Amino acid sequence: AGSDVRMVRMVRMVKHAMRRRMKTAARCTLSAGVLLLSLSLATPLVQAQELLELTVGIHLIQAEVANTGETREKGLMHRKSMPANHGMLFVFDRIAPHCMWMRNTLLPLSVAFLDERGRILNIEEMQAQTDESHCASQPARFALEMNAAWFKNKGFGPGTLLKGVDKASSTP
């Protein structure tokens, strides 16, 4: 009877130790899962591009550079907001009458098409989540997307020169 009692106690101790180890393992797994989830939520859906400072008049613009097929195609899709005086500069491989659209773009935007020197050719206002084409009036080397009506509100139009686009390259 004494050995049976000892055996039962030993089995209970082993079971208890196993439960504690399983709980510890479960906590570690849960902690690792929470850490991975928090890291994935902290990572933006669109990876930040190279930032380039542009100036127009007295205004400083922080522009993400979209200079590859992939970054130009993605553009500002899925963004829910964009800070004031921030935008995206599209650098095209060749000078041509390029067009833009707003598929999966959640923000209304203005796009200025620019020649190779950075002079505005034309500006188009673009509504969010549309497939309507917005095209350069003449062959363009660059396009700068800003929050809706940014150019209009600042008083900029065709002929205005944006400085700094010459530092953007079509190859990263």
Coordinates of N, CA and C in Angstrom, one line a residue:
A1 N 0.8 -1.2 0.0 CA 0.0 0.0 0.0 C 0.9 1.3 0.0
G2 N 2.0 1.2 0.7 CA 2.9 2.4 0.8 C 3.5 2.7 -0.5
S3 N 3.9 1.6 -1.3 CA 4.5 1.9 -2.6 C 3.4 2.4 -3.6
D4 N 2.2 1.9 -3.4 CA 1.1 2.5 -4.3 C 0.9 3.9 -4.0
V5 N 0.9 4.3 -2.8 CA 0.7 5.8 -2.4 C 1.9 6.6 -3.0
R6 N 3.1 6.0 -2.9 CA 4.3 6.7 -3.4 C 4.2 6.8 -5.0
M7 N 3.7 5.8 -5.6 CA 3.6 5.8 -7.0 C 2.5 6.8 -7.5
V8 N 1.4 6.9 -6.8 CA 0.4 7.9 -7.1 C 0.9 9.3 -6.9
R9 N 1.7 9.5 -5.8 CA 2.2 10.8 -5.6 C 3.2 11.2 -6.7
M10 N 4.0 10.2 -7.1 CA 5.0 10.5 -8.2 C 4.3 10.8 -9.5
V11 N 3.2 10.0 -9.8 CA 2.5 10.3 -11.1 C 1.9 11.7 -11.0
R12 N 1.3 12.0 -9.9 CA 0.8 13.4 -9.7 C 1.8 14.5 -9.9
M13 N 3.0 14.3 -9.3 CA 4.1 15.2 -9.5 C 4.5 15.4 -10.9
V14 N 4.6 14.2 -11.6 CA 5.0 14.3 -13.0 C 3.9 15.0 -13.8
K15 N 2.7 14.6 -13.6 CA 1.6 15.3 -14.3 C 1.6 16.8 -14.0
H16 N 1.8 17.2 -12.8 CA 1.8 18.6 -12.4 C 3.0 19.3 -13.1
A17 N 4.2 18.7 -13.1 CA 5.3 19.3 -13.8 C 5.1 19.4 -15.3
M18 N 4.4 18.4 -15.9 CA 4.1 18.4 -17.3 C 3.1 19.6 -17.6
R19 N 2.1 19.7 -16.8 CA 1.1 20.8 -17.0 C 1.8 22.1 -16.9
R20 N 2.7 22.3 -15.9 CA 3.4 23.6 -15.8 C 4.3 23.9 -17.0
R21 N 4.9 22.8 -17.5 CA 5.8 23.0 -18.7 C 4.9 23.3 -19.9
M22 N 3.7 22.7 -20.0 CA 2.9 22.9 -21.1 C 2.3 24.3 -21.1
K23 N 1.9 24.8 -19.9 CA 1.5 26.2 -19.7 C 2.5 27.2 -20.1
T24 N 3.8 26.9 -19.6 CA 4.9 27.8 -20.0 C 5.1 27.8 -21.5
A25 N 5.1 26.6 -22.1 CA 5.3 26.5 -23.6 C 4.1 27.3 -24.3
A26 N 2.9 27.1 -23.8 CA 1.8 27.8 -24.4 C 1.9 29.3 -24.2
R27 N 2.4 29.8 -23.0 CA 2.6 31.2 -22.8 C 3.7 31.7 -23.8
C28 N 4.8 31.0 -23.9 CA 5.8 31.4 -24.8 C 5.3 31.4 -26.3
T29 N 4.6 30.4 -26.7 CA 4.0 30.4 -28.0 C 3.1 31.6 -28.2
L30 N 2.2 31.9 -27.2 CA 1.3 33.0 -27.3 C 2.1 34.3 -27.4
S31 N 3.1 34.4 -26.5 CA 3.9 35.7 -26.5 C 4.6 35.9 -27.9
A32 N 5.1 34.8 -28.4 CA 5.8 34.9 -29.7 C 4.8 35.3 -30.8
G33 N 3.5 34.8 -30.7 CA 2.5 35.1 -31.7 C 2.1 36.6 -31.6
V34 N 2.0 37.1 -30.3 CA 1.6 38.5 -30.1 C 2.7 39.4 -30.6
L35 N 4.0 39.0 -30.4 CA 5.1 39.7 -30.9 C 5.1 39.8 -32.4
L36 N 4.9 38.7 -33.1 CA 4.9 38.7 -34.5 C 3.7 39.5 -35.1
L37 N 2.6 39.4 -34.4 CA 1.4 40.2 -34.8 C 1.7 41.7 -34.7
S38 N 2.3 42.1 -33.6 CA 2.5 43.5 -33.3 C 3.6 44.0 -34.3
L39 N 4.6 43.2 -34.7 CA 5.6 43.6 -35.7 C 4.9 43.7 -37.0
S40 N 4.0 42.8 -37.4 CA 3.4 42.9 -38.7 C 2.5 44.1 -38.8
L41 N 1.8 44.5 -37.7 CA 0.9 45.6 -37.7 C 1.7 46.9 -37.7
A42 N 3.0 46.9 -37.1 CA 3.8 48.1 -37.1 C 4.4 48.3 -38.5
T43 N 4.5 47.3 -39.3 CA 5.1 47.4 -40.7 C 4.1 48.0 -41.6
P44 N 4.4 49.1 -42.3 CA 3.4 49.7 -43.2 C 3.1 48.7 -44.4
L45 N 1.9 48.8 -44.9 CA 1.5 48.0 -46.1 C 2.4 48.3 -47.3
V46 N 2.8 49.6 -47.4 CA 3.6 50.0 -48.5 C 5.0 50.4 -47.9
Q47 N 6.0 49.8 -48.3 CA 7.3 50.1 -47.8 C 7.7 51.5 -48.3
A48 N 8.3 52.2 -47.3 CA 8.7 53.6 -47.7 C 9.8 53.6 -48.8
Q49 N 9.6 54.5 -49.7 CA 10.6 54.7 -50.8 C 11.6 55.7 -50.3
E50 N 12.6 55.9 -51.2 CA 13.6 57.0 -51.0 C 12.9 58.3 -50.9
L51 N 13.2 59.2 -49.9 CA 12.6 60.5 -49.9 C 13.5 61.5 -50.5
L52 N 12.9 62.4 -51.3 CA 13.6 63.4 -52.0 C 13.0 64.8 -51.6
E53 N 13.8 65.8 -51.3 CA 13.3 67.1 -51.0 C 13.1 67.9 -52.3
L54 N 11.9 68.4 -52.6 CA 11.7 69.2 -53.7 C 11.2 70.6 -53.2
T55 N 11.5 71.6 -54.0 CA 11.0 72.9 -53.6 C 10.3 73.5 -54.8
V56 N 9.2 74.3 -54.4 CA 8.4 75.0 -55.4 C 8.0 76.3 -54.7
G57 N 8.6 77.4 -55.2 CA 8.4 78.7 -54.5 C 9.0 78.6 -53.2
I58 N 8.2 78.9 -52.1 CA 8.8 78.9 -50.8 C 8.4 77.5 -50.1
H59 N 7.8 76.6 -50.8 CA 7.3 75.4 -50.2 C 8.3 74.2 -50.4
L60 N 8.5 73.5 -49.3 CA 9.3 72.3 -49.3 C 8.4 71.1 -49.3
I61 N 8.7 70.2 -50.3 CA 7.9 68.9 -50.4 C 8.8 67.8 -50.1
Q62 N 8.3 66.8 -49.3 CA 9.0 65.6 -49.0 C 8.3 64.6 -50.0
A63 N 9.1 64.1 -51.0 CA 8.5 63.2 -52.0 C 9.1 61.8 -51.9
E64 N 8.3 60.8 -51.8 CA 8.7 59.5 -52.0 C 9.0 59.3 -53.5
V65 N 10.1 58.6 -53.8 CA 10.4 58.4 -55.2 C 10.0 57.0 -55.7
A66 N 9.2 57.0 -56.7 CA 8.7 55.8 -57.4 C 9.5 55.7 -58.7
N67 N 10.6 54.9 -58.7 CA 11.4 54.9 -59.9 C 11.7 53.5 -60.5
T68 N 10.8 52.6 -60.1 CA 10.9 51.3 -60.7 C 9.5 50.9 -61.2
G69 N 9.4 49.9 -62.0 CA 8.0 49.5 -62.5 C 7.1 49.2 -61.3
E70 N 7.7 48.4 -60.4 CA 6.9 48.0 -59.2 C 6.4 49.2 -58.4
T71 N 7.3 50.1 -58.1 CA 6.9 51.2 -57.2 C 6.0 52.2 -57.9
R72 N 6.2 52.4 -59.2 CA 5.3 53.2 -60.0 C 3.9 52.6 -60.1
E73 N 3.8 51.3 -60.2 CA 2.5 50.6 -60.3 C 1.8 50.7 -59.0
K74 N 2.5 50.5 -57.9 CA 1.9 50.5 -56.5 C 1.5 52.0 -56.1
G75 N 2.4 52.9 -56.5 CA 2.1 54.3 -56.2 C 1.6 54.5 -54.7
L76 N 0.5 55.3 -54.6 CA 0.0 55.6 -53.2 C -1.2 54.7 -52.9
M77 N -1.3 53.5 -53.6 CA -2.4 52.6 -53.3 C -2.5 52.3 -51.8
H78 N -3.7 52.1 -51.3 CA -4.1 51.7 -50.0 C -3.7 52.6 -48.9
R79 N -3.2 53.8 -49.2 CA -2.9 54.8 -48.1 C -4.2 55.4 -47.7
K80 N -4.3 55.6 -46.4 CA -5.5 56.2 -45.8 C -5.3 57.7 -45.6
S81 N -4.0 58.1 -45.5 CA -3.7 59.5 -45.3 C -2.3 59.8 -45.8
M82 N -2.1 61.1 -46.0 CA -0.7 61.6 -46.4 C -0.5 62.9 -45.7
P83 N 0.6 63.1 -45.1 CA 0.9 64.4 -44.4 C 0.9 65.5 -45.4
A84 N 0.6 66.7 -44.9 CA 0.7 67.9 -45.7 C 2.1 68.1 -46.3
N85 N 2.3 68.6 -47.5 CA 3.6 68.8 -48.1 C 4.4 67.5 -48.3
H86 N 3.7 66.4 -48.4 CA 4.3 65.1 -48.8 C 3.6 64.7 -50.1
G87 N 4.4 63.9 -50.8 CA 3.8 63.4 -52.1 C 4.6 62.3 -52.6
M88 N 4.4 61.9 -53.8 CA 5.1 60.8 -54.5 C 5.6 61.3 -55.9
L89 N 6.9 61.3 -56.1 CA 7.4 61.7 -57.4 C 7.6 60.4 -58.3
F90 N 6.9 60.3 -59.4 CA 7.1 59.2 -60.3 C 8.1 59.6 -61.3
V91 N 9.2 58.8 -61.4 CA 10.2 59.0 -62.4 C 10.1 58.0 -63.5
F92 N 9.8 58.5 -64.7 CA 9.6 57.6 -65.8 C 10.9 57.3 -66.6
D93 N 11.0 56.1 -67.1 CA 12.2 55.7 -67.8 C 12.4 56.5 -69.1
R94 N 11.3 56.9 -69.7 CA 11.4 57.7 -70.9 C 10.4 58.9 -70.9
I95 N 10.7 59.9 -71.7 CA 9.8 61.0 -71.8 C 8.7 60.6 -72.8
A96 N 7.5 60.7 -72.3 CA 6.3 60.2 -73.1 C 5.0 60.9 -72.5
P97 N 3.9 60.8 -73.2 CA 2.6 61.3 -72.6 C 2.0 60.3 -71.6
H98 N 2.6 60.2 -70.5 CA 2.2 59.2 -69.4 C 0.8 59.5 -68.9
C99 N 0.2 58.5 -68.4 CA -1.2 58.6 -67.8 C -1.2 58.0 -66.4
M100 N -2.0 58.4 -65.5 CA -2.2 57.9 -64.2 C -3.6 57.5 -63.9
W101 N -3.9 56.6 -63.0 CA -5.2 56.3 -62.6 C -5.2 56.1 -61.1
M102 N -6.4 55.8 -60.5 CA -6.5 55.8 -59.0 C -7.1 54.5 -58.5
R103 N -6.9 53.4 -59.2 CA -7.4 52.1 -58.7 C -6.7 51.8 -57.4
N104 N -7.6 51.4 -56.4 CA -7.1 51.1 -55.0 C -6.4 52.3 -54.3
T105 N -6.6 53.5 -54.8 CA -6.0 54.6 -54.1 C -7.2 55.3 -53.3
L106 N -7.0 55.4 -52.0 CA -8.1 55.8 -51.1 C -8.2 57.3 -50.9
L107 N -7.2 58.0 -51.4 CA -7.1 59.5 -51.2 C -7.4 60.2 -52.5
P108 N -8.2 61.2 -52.5 CA -8.2 62.1 -53.8 C -6.9 62.8 -53.9
L109 N -6.3 62.9 -55.1 CA -5.0 63.5 -55.3 C -5.0 64.4 -56.4
S110 N -4.0 65.3 -56.5 CA -3.7 66.1 -57.6 C -2.4 65.6 -58.2
V111 N -2.3 65.5 -59.5 CA -1.0 65.1 -60.1 C -0.6 66.2 -61.1
A112 N 0.7 66.6 -60.9 CA 1.3 67.5 -61.8 C 2.3 66.7 -62.7
F113 N 2.1 66.8 -64.0 CA 3.0 66.2 -65.0 C 4.2 67.2 -65.2
L114 N 5.4 66.8 -65.2 CA 6.6 67.6 -65.3 C 7.5 67.3 -66.5
D115 N 8.1 68.2 -67.1 CA 9.1 67.9 -68.1 C 10.4 67.5 -67.4
E116 N 11.4 67.3 -68.2 CA 12.7 66.8 -67.7 C 13.4 67.9 -66.8
R117 N 13.1 69.1 -66.9 CA 13.6 70.2 -66.0 C 12.8 70.4 -64.7
G118 N 11.6 69.8 -64.7 CA 10.8 70.0 -63.5 C 9.7 71.0 -63.7
R119 N 9.5 71.5 -64.9 CA 8.5 72.5 -65.1 C 7.1 71.8 -65.3
I120 N 6.1 72.3 -64.6 CA 4.8 71.7 -64.7 C 4.2 71.9 -66.1
L121 N 3.8 70.8 -66.7 CA 3.1 70.8 -68.0 C 1.6 71.0 -67.8
N122 N 1.0 70.2 -66.9 CA -0.4 70.3 -66.6 C -0.7 69.6 -65.3
I123 N -1.8 70.0 -64.7 CA -2.2 69.4 -63.4 C -3.6 68.8 -63.6
E124 N -3.8 67.6 -63.0 CA -5.1 66.9 -63.1 C -5.5 66.6 -61.6
E125 N -6.8 66.8 -61.4 CA -7.4 66.5 -60.1 C -8.0 65.0 -60.3
M126 N -7.7 64.2 -59.3 CA -8.1 62.7 -59.4 C -8.9 62.3 -58.2
Q127 N -10.0 61.7 -58.5 CA -10.9 61.2 -57.4 C -10.4 59.8 -57.0
A128 N -10.6 59.5 -55.7 CA -10.2 58.2 -55.2 C -10.9 57.1 -55.9
Q129 N -10.2 56.0 -56.0 CA -10.8 54.7 -56.4 C -11.5 54.7 -57.7
T130 N -10.9 55.3 -58.7 CA -11.5 55.3 -60.1 C -10.5 54.8 -61.1
D131 N -10.9 54.3 -62.2 CA -10.1 53.9 -63.3 C -9.9 54.9 -64.4
E132 N -10.4 56.1 -64.2 CA -10.3 57.1 -65.2 C -8.9 57.5 -65.4
S133 N -8.5 57.6 -66.7 CA -7.1 58.0 -67.0 C -6.9 59.5 -66.9
H134 N -5.8 59.9 -66.3 CA -5.4 61.3 -66.2 C -4.0 61.4 -66.9
C135 N -3.9 62.1 -68.0 CA -2.7 62.1 -68.8 C -2.0 63.4 -68.9
A136 N -0.7 63.3 -69.2 CA 0.1 64.5 -69.5 C -0.4 65.1 -70.8
S137 N -0.4 66.5 -70.8 CA -0.8 67.2 -72.0 C 0.3 67.2 -73.1
Q138 N 1.5 66.9 -72.6 CA 2.7 66.8 -73.5 C 3.6 65.7 -72.9
P139 N 4.6 65.2 -73.7 CA 5.5 64.2 -73.2 C 6.1 64.7 -71.8
A140 N 6.1 63.8 -70.8 CA 6.5 64.1 -69.5 C 7.6 63.2 -69.0
R141 N 8.5 63.6 -68.2 CA 9.5 62.8 -67.6 C 9.2 62.4 -66.2
F142 N 8.4 63.2 -65.5 CA 8.0 63.0 -64.1 C 6.5 63.3 -63.9
A143 N 6.0 62.8 -62.8 CA 4.7 63.1 -62.3 C 4.8 63.2 -60.8
L144 N 4.2 64.3 -60.2 CA 4.2 64.5 -58.8 C 2.8 64.4 -58.3
E145 N 2.5 63.4 -57.4 CA 1.1 63.3 -56.8 C 1.2 63.9 -55.4
M146 N 0.2 64.8 -55.1 CA 0.1 65.5 -53.8 C -1.4 65.3 -53.4
N147 N -1.7 65.7 -52.2 CA -3.1 65.7 -51.7 C -3.9 66.6 -52.6
A148 N -5.2 66.3 -52.7 CA -6.1 66.9 -53.7 C -6.0 68.5 -53.5
A149 N -6.0 69.2 -54.6 CA -6.0 70.6 -54.7 C -4.8 71.3 -54.1
W150 N -3.7 70.5 -53.8 CA -2.5 71.1 -53.3 C -1.9 72.2 -54.2
F151 N -1.8 71.9 -55.4 CA -1.2 72.9 -56.4 C -2.1 74.1 -56.5
K152 N -3.4 73.9 -56.7 CA -4.4 75.0 -56.8 C -4.4 75.9 -55.6
N153 N -4.4 75.3 -54.4 CA -4.4 76.0 -53.1 C -3.1 76.9 -52.9
K154 N -2.0 76.4 -53.5 CA -0.7 77.2 -53.4 C -0.6 78.1 -54.6
G155 N -1.4 78.1 -55.6 CA -1.4 79.0 -56.7 C -0.4 78.6 -57.8
F156 N -0.1 77.3 -57.9 CA 0.8 76.8 -58.9 C 0.1 76.2 -60.0
G157 N 0.6 76.4 -61.2 CA 0.0 75.9 -62.5 C 1.1 75.6 -63.5
P158 N 0.6 75.4 -64.7 CA 1.6 75.1 -65.8 C 2.6 76.2 -65.9
G159 N 3.9 75.8 -66.1 CA 5.0 76.7 -66.2 C 5.8 76.8 -64.9
T160 N 5.1 76.5 -63.8 CA 5.8 76.6 -62.5 C 7.0 75.6 -62.5
L161 N 8.1 76.0 -61.9 CA 9.3 75.1 -61.8 C 9.4 74.5 -60.5
L162 N 9.5 73.1 -60.4 CA 9.8 72.4 -59.2 C 11.3 72.1 -59.2
K163 N 12.0 72.5 -58.1 CA 13.4 72.3 -58.1 C 13.7 71.0 -57.3
G164 N 14.7 70.3 -57.8 CA 15.2 69.0 -57.1 C 14.9 67.8 -57.8
V165 N 14.0 67.8 -58.9 CA 13.7 66.6 -59.6 C 14.9 66.0 -60.3
D166 N 15.9 66.9 -60.6 CA 17.1 66.4 -61.3 C 17.9 65.5 -60.5
K167 N 17.6 65.4 -59.1 CA 18.3 64.5 -58.2 C 17.7 63.1 -58.3
A168 N 16.5 63.0 -58.9 CA 15.8 61.7 -58.9 C 16.3 60.9 -60.1
S169 N 16.5 59.6 -59.9 CA 17.0 58.8 -61.0 C 15.9 57.7 -61.3
S170 N 15.9 57.3 -62.6 CA 14.9 56.3 -63.0 C 15.4 54.9 -62.6
T171 N 16.6 54.8 -62.1 CA 17.1 53.5 -61.6 C 17.5 53.6 -60.2
P172 N 17.1 52.8 -59.3 CA 17.4 52.9 -57.9 C 18.9 52.6 -57.6

